[in-house]
XYZ file of C-alpha atoms in Angstrom:
407
model
C 19.314 200.698 257.294
C 22.070 200.729 254.728
C 22.173 197.858 252.255
C 25.036 195.370 252.463
C 26.473 196.831 249.257
C 26.506 200.369 250.658
C 27.914 199.199 253.972
C 30.786 197.463 252.228
C 31.422 200.474 250.005
C 31.729 202.589 253.141
C 34.108 200.062 254.715
C 36.274 199.947 251.583
C 36.370 203.759 251.481
C 37.301 204.055 255.166
C 40.143 201.549 254.909
C 41.453 203.097 251.699
C 41.357 206.671 253.029
C 43.085 205.941 256.333
C 45.759 203.641 254.910
C 46.744 206.019 252.112
C 46.548 209.114 254.325
C 49.034 207.455 256.665
C 51.375 206.489 253.810
C 51.172 209.920 252.122
C 51.843 211.714 255.379
C 54.802 209.452 256.113
C 56.438 209.923 252.710
C 56.018 213.695 252.613
C 57.252 214.587 256.090
C 60.123 212.111 255.874
C 61.370 213.772 252.670
C 61.491 217.148 254.419
C 63.088 215.763 257.582
C 65.802 213.944 255.607
C 66.482 217.016 253.445
C 67.284 218.930 256.634
C 70.220 216.599 257.369
C 71.276 215.147 253.983
C 71.364 215.758 250.206
C 68.643 215.254 247.588
C 70.101 211.839 246.834
C 69.183 210.569 250.290
C 65.748 212.142 249.983
C 65.142 210.113 246.834
C 66.771 207.065 248.443
C 63.978 207.007 251.034
C 61.419 206.320 248.304
C 63.769 203.848 246.626
C 64.049 201.893 249.884
C 60.269 201.914 250.200
C 59.795 200.475 246.727
C 62.556 197.945 247.314
C 60.402 196.562 250.133
C 57.348 196.511 247.888
C 59.322 194.831 245.123
C 59.883 191.630 247.057
C 56.992 191.632 249.506
C 54.007 192.437 247.280
C 54.020 189.216 245.218
C 54.659 187.214 248.388
C 51.605 188.598 250.173
C 49.541 188.313 246.992
C 50.463 184.662 246.635
C 49.722 183.950 250.311
C 46.316 185.630 249.943
C 45.480 183.517 246.870
C 46.714 180.213 248.287
C 44.921 180.529 251.621
C 41.921 182.508 250.387
C 42.152 184.520 253.619
C 42.616 187.945 252.084
C 41.038 189.827 254.968
C 43.424 188.146 257.426
C 46.371 189.153 255.235
C 45.059 192.724 255.145
C 44.643 192.949 258.904
C 47.914 191.262 259.852
C 50.087 193.276 257.500
C 48.327 196.508 258.509
C 49.071 195.956 262.191
C 52.695 195.068 261.493
C 53.143 198.128 259.244
C 51.954 200.367 262.080
C 54.327 198.654 264.529
C 57.366 199.396 262.339
C 56.725 203.158 262.667
C 56.983 203.294 266.449
C 60.821 203.551 266.663
C 60.616 206.910 264.871
C 58.895 208.364 267.916
C 62.238 207.966 269.722
C 64.889 208.587 267.053
C 64.828 210.371 263.702
C 68.394 209.820 262.515
C 68.932 209.462 258.779
C 69.554 205.722 258.919
C 66.679 205.115 261.314
C 64.274 206.829 258.922
C 65.585 204.930 255.899
C 65.439 201.617 257.742
C 61.911 202.160 259.016
C 60.740 203.189 255.535
C 61.962 199.876 254.154
C 60.507 197.793 256.987
C 57.186 199.619 256.680
C 57.087 198.782 252.958
C 57.464 195.047 253.587
C 54.155 194.968 255.452
C 52.395 197.809 253.627
C 52.892 195.684 250.485
C 50.197 193.305 251.722
C 47.492 195.938 251.357
C 47.254 196.426 247.600
C 47.112 192.846 246.253
C 44.503 191.567 248.706
C 42.394 194.731 248.697
C 42.349 195.000 244.914
C 41.258 191.371 244.591
C 38.337 192.041 246.971
C 37.337 195.229 245.123
C 37.630 193.547 241.716
C 35.479 190.615 242.841
C 32.796 192.984 244.141
C 32.601 194.722 240.773
C 32.303 191.538 238.727
C 32.846 191.383 234.988
C 30.448 194.174 234.031
C 31.100 196.584 236.888
C 34.791 196.042 237.533
C 35.828 199.416 236.142
C 33.287 201.278 238.267
C 34.283 199.358 241.413
C 37.960 200.095 240.799
C 37.125 203.737 240.072
C 35.268 204.105 243.378
C 38.125 202.479 245.272
C 40.735 204.667 243.610
C 38.677 207.761 244.388
C 38.808 206.789 248.048
C 42.575 206.367 247.763
C 42.763 209.891 246.364
C 40.834 211.284 249.330
C 43.389 209.669 251.614
C 46.217 211.117 249.548
C 44.672 214.599 249.773
C 44.365 214.329 253.544
C 47.949 213.191 254.009
C 49.450 215.799 251.667
C 47.472 218.701 253.124
C 48.204 217.699 256.702
C 51.930 217.271 256.060
C 52.559 220.911 255.193
C 51.037 222.107 258.448
C 52.279 219.371 260.776
C 55.896 220.021 259.806
C 55.620 223.457 261.395
C 53.498 222.559 264.425
C 54.715 219.170 265.672
C 58.072 217.715 266.530
C 59.201 214.899 264.198
C 58.591 212.202 266.820
C 55.063 213.485 267.419
C 54.347 213.545 263.695
C 55.455 209.927 263.282
C 53.197 208.880 266.183
C 50.285 210.554 264.416
C 51.136 208.648 261.224
C 51.018 205.389 263.205
C 47.673 206.329 264.780
C 46.069 206.956 261.392
C 47.443 203.632 260.127
C 45.962 201.886 263.168
C 42.518 203.220 262.239
C 42.936 201.616 258.828
C 43.819 198.287 260.427
C 40.657 198.395 262.553
C 38.614 199.251 259.462
C 39.661 195.957 257.846
C 37.508 194.161 260.437
C 34.414 195.735 258.839
C 35.114 194.191 255.419
C 33.620 191.004 254.036
C 35.531 188.980 251.454
C 33.620 187.826 248.325
C 36.665 186.216 246.690
C 36.913 182.416 246.284
C 38.566 180.319 249.000
C 39.987 176.773 248.814
C 37.786 173.943 250.093
C 40.489 173.006 252.605
C 43.096 175.239 254.176
C 46.602 174.289 253.015
C 49.333 173.331 255.450
C 52.313 175.581 256.080
C 54.451 173.377 253.851
C 51.907 173.539 251.046
C 51.702 177.322 251.366
C 55.484 177.594 251.199
C 55.684 175.384 248.108
C 52.874 177.197 246.309
C 54.272 180.643 247.095
C 57.671 179.546 245.783
C 56.045 178.204 242.608
C 54.210 181.451 242.003
C 57.143 183.722 242.722
C 59.456 181.626 240.553
C 57.131 180.032 237.971
C 58.500 177.283 235.739
C 58.783 177.907 232.015
C 55.585 175.942 231.387
C 53.680 177.887 234.046
C 53.950 181.382 232.591
C 51.168 181.480 230.022
C 48.981 183.581 232.332
C 51.636 186.311 232.204
C 51.302 186.659 228.427
C 47.541 186.954 228.045
C 46.809 190.006 225.853
C 50.412 191.164 226.325
C 50.229 191.412 230.115
C 54.004 190.935 230.418
C 54.584 193.949 228.143
C 52.255 196.026 230.301
C 54.349 195.156 233.336
C 57.507 196.318 231.524
C 55.778 199.581 230.600
C 54.818 200.135 234.231
C 58.462 199.774 235.248
C 59.502 202.474 232.760
C 56.662 204.800 233.669
C 57.343 204.463 237.371
C 60.994 205.285 236.859
C 59.733 208.630 235.571
C 56.949 209.202 238.078
C 58.539 207.850 241.249
C 61.816 209.495 240.389
C 60.084 212.871 240.317
C 57.850 212.289 243.310
C 60.770 211.178 245.482
C 62.188 214.705 245.441
C 58.975 216.652 244.857
C 58.548 218.142 248.374
C 62.149 219.381 248.318
C 61.821 220.561 244.684
C 58.782 222.672 245.552
C 60.422 224.285 248.567
C 64.002 224.666 247.277
C 63.580 225.183 243.509
C 60.087 226.586 243.006
C 60.441 228.587 246.231
C 57.179 227.944 248.091
C 56.605 227.607 251.836
C 55.927 224.278 253.567
C 52.128 224.870 253.874
C 51.973 225.874 250.190
C 53.968 222.764 249.335
C 51.287 220.672 251.052
C 48.553 222.468 249.106
C 50.314 221.907 245.781
C 50.862 218.222 246.500
C 47.134 217.935 247.236
C 46.110 219.254 243.793
C 46.489 215.929 242.014
C 44.750 213.693 244.582
C 41.931 216.242 244.886
C 41.198 216.040 241.172
C 41.738 212.278 241.142
C 38.850 211.834 243.564
C 36.425 212.599 240.744
C 38.662 211.501 237.860
C 39.123 207.952 239.171
C 35.386 207.417 239.403
C 34.838 208.916 235.953
C 37.516 206.795 234.302
C 36.073 203.712 235.965
C 32.961 204.250 233.883
C 34.987 205.107 230.794
C 36.998 201.892 231.155
C 33.794 199.839 231.057
C 32.662 201.640 227.887
C 35.689 202.299 225.672
C 38.130 199.705 226.991
C 41.319 199.566 229.010
C 44.118 200.110 226.486
C 43.295 203.739 225.512
C 43.351 204.755 229.166
C 46.640 202.961 229.795
C 48.364 204.535 226.785
C 47.165 208.040 227.623
C 48.224 207.600 231.230
C 51.757 206.617 230.239
C 52.133 209.624 227.940
C 50.844 211.860 230.718
C 53.783 211.010 232.973
C 56.160 212.302 230.316
C 54.103 215.464 229.865
C 54.151 216.155 233.596
C 57.943 215.795 233.709
C 58.363 218.377 230.940
C 55.973 220.795 232.636
C 57.837 220.546 235.945
C 61.094 221.295 234.131
C 59.357 224.283 232.552
C 58.301 225.568 235.970
C 61.918 226.526 236.600
C 62.027 228.967 233.676
C 59.830 231.887 234.859
C 61.416 234.348 237.279
C 58.067 235.218 238.850
C 56.975 232.967 241.746
C 53.293 233.171 240.801
C 54.001 231.941 237.277
C 56.199 229.114 238.577
C 53.384 228.027 240.868
C 50.864 228.216 238.001
C 52.985 225.969 235.757
C 53.440 223.541 238.653
C 49.679 223.400 239.198
C 49.153 222.570 235.507
C 51.679 219.744 235.863
C 49.747 218.309 238.806
C 46.468 218.613 236.898
C 47.989 216.613 234.038
C 49.171 214.032 236.554
C 45.717 213.762 238.125
C 43.954 213.047 234.842
C 46.516 210.720 233.293
C 47.335 208.842 236.499
C 43.613 208.198 237.000
C 43.342 206.853 233.468
C 46.417 204.635 233.840
C 45.532 203.204 237.241
C 41.911 202.429 236.410
C 42.782 200.963 233.025
C 45.639 198.838 234.383
C 43.733 197.348 237.323
C 40.690 196.605 235.166
C 42.967 195.032 232.512
C 44.586 192.722 235.057
C 41.178 191.824 236.489
C 40.005 190.930 232.967
C 42.844 188.583 232.106
C 43.758 187.096 235.507
C 42.619 183.547 236.377
C 40.312 183.641 239.409
C 42.807 181.844 241.639
C 45.735 184.098 240.648
C 44.232 187.573 240.780
C 45.910 188.656 244.018
C 49.182 187.287 242.658
C 48.940 189.356 239.465
C 47.793 192.445 241.360
C 50.835 191.925 243.579
C 53.033 191.626 240.507
C 51.696 195.006 239.415
C 52.947 196.396 242.706
C 56.275 194.637 242.123
C 56.753 196.206 238.689
C 55.893 199.582 240.155
C 58.435 198.781 242.850
C 61.184 198.133 240.302
C 60.547 201.553 238.807
C 60.252 202.971 242.293
C 63.714 201.685 243.193
C 65.503 202.662 239.986
C 63.708 205.947 239.291
C 64.447 207.780 242.548
C 68.095 206.724 242.465
C 68.544 207.834 238.834
C 66.533 211.057 239.064
C 67.904 211.911 242.499
C 71.474 211.476 241.291
C 70.739 213.472 238.115
C 69.178 216.302 240.113
C 72.196 216.393 242.433
C 74.773 216.354 239.612
C 73.044 218.097 236.673
C 70.130 220.039 238.138
C 66.368 219.668 238.425
C 65.507 220.536 234.809
C 67.885 218.030 233.215
C 66.678 215.279 235.553
C 63.007 215.844 234.708
C 63.474 216.162 230.926
C 65.574 212.995 230.770
C 63.033 211.026 232.794
C 60.189 211.957 230.419
C 61.755 209.809 227.678
C 61.086 206.635 229.685
C 57.358 207.354 229.941
C 57.073 207.953 226.196
C 58.862 204.658 225.493
C 56.401 202.892 227.813
C 53.439 204.324 225.885
C 54.900 203.116 222.579
C 55.345 199.588 223.972
C 51.711 199.388 225.091
C 50.377 200.838 221.843
C 52.252 198.240 219.782
C 52.317 195.096 221.936
C 49.284 195.084 224.265
C 45.830 193.884 223.153
C 42.561 195.277 224.489
C 41.103 193.062 227.222
C 37.532 194.329 227.611
C 36.105 192.093 224.882
C 37.995 189.144 226.386
């Protein structure tokens, strides 16, 4: 018989893999389907709409999870509703239908990260938080690999409506997997009323001036600003990446899927490794290196346009994805462990949700800026300009954020 710890690790992995596989598959195929009927700007707008939903919904679901203590219920309910929003795409795949569904999906998908991260963080405890986060992020990477690889092949074999039904089916598996989880996080002695929940959520989303000290611990507020800048770079690039690989680099759809799977494949091991590193050397070095890595990846992708030979262009692109795998793993593990270190026990889901919100701000602004730049000035100019934001983010963290591991 498996121990309770191993059983819960398996449940966490299953939920993470299925949920992220569904999301990765959705984002990749939608980019290709929209590119067939509209410009690069609308391709990037799809990711911007997604992050706009995350921007407002993530802190809401995080606050609800903290106030009620029912994080598993939040996970299950939002998972089911996220799957339900995808069903209209089985009938119509017009541009506006796809953009609208992407935004509606985000509103409910936003409930996954804050509640799940709080559960994972609590399981790791103070001494093993980095390792627990690393294991969880490795599972996310496996899901990302599955979704990216499958997308390149499904585009050629299934009709769009059939593909979107498959995305919903994979998401439904993730919702069922939530029922296998147990929740070790603290719960209130008495369940609050609906009015009390509403008042507390409002207080947390719009904290008074005297209720913001928890946002400044060890420079947490500066870290959030840095994540906005970094995500403007990263999400701006990723919003048009499937189209960039096919149209600019010149690869086929199956090869596009393989290239997009390079980073999550490497992250499977890198996330787990950096989880251990975070518990040994601290969080700040990983965060700083991760921010710089986003800028390096942008410059490499711009450089992939220079060679005339397709093989060389693919090789440079692979190096860019390798850089992303390593530095993204460092940034994600370091950031989540940092927030877990400094967050009060009854506000951890809230602050994890705020992390998603800051990523959402970058995810809204970045795709619009980079997509517009790519349309007007070309791919290379868009990528080089976006790298500056990631470097600025790294400088902010290096100067203004204090290490949290000792704390």
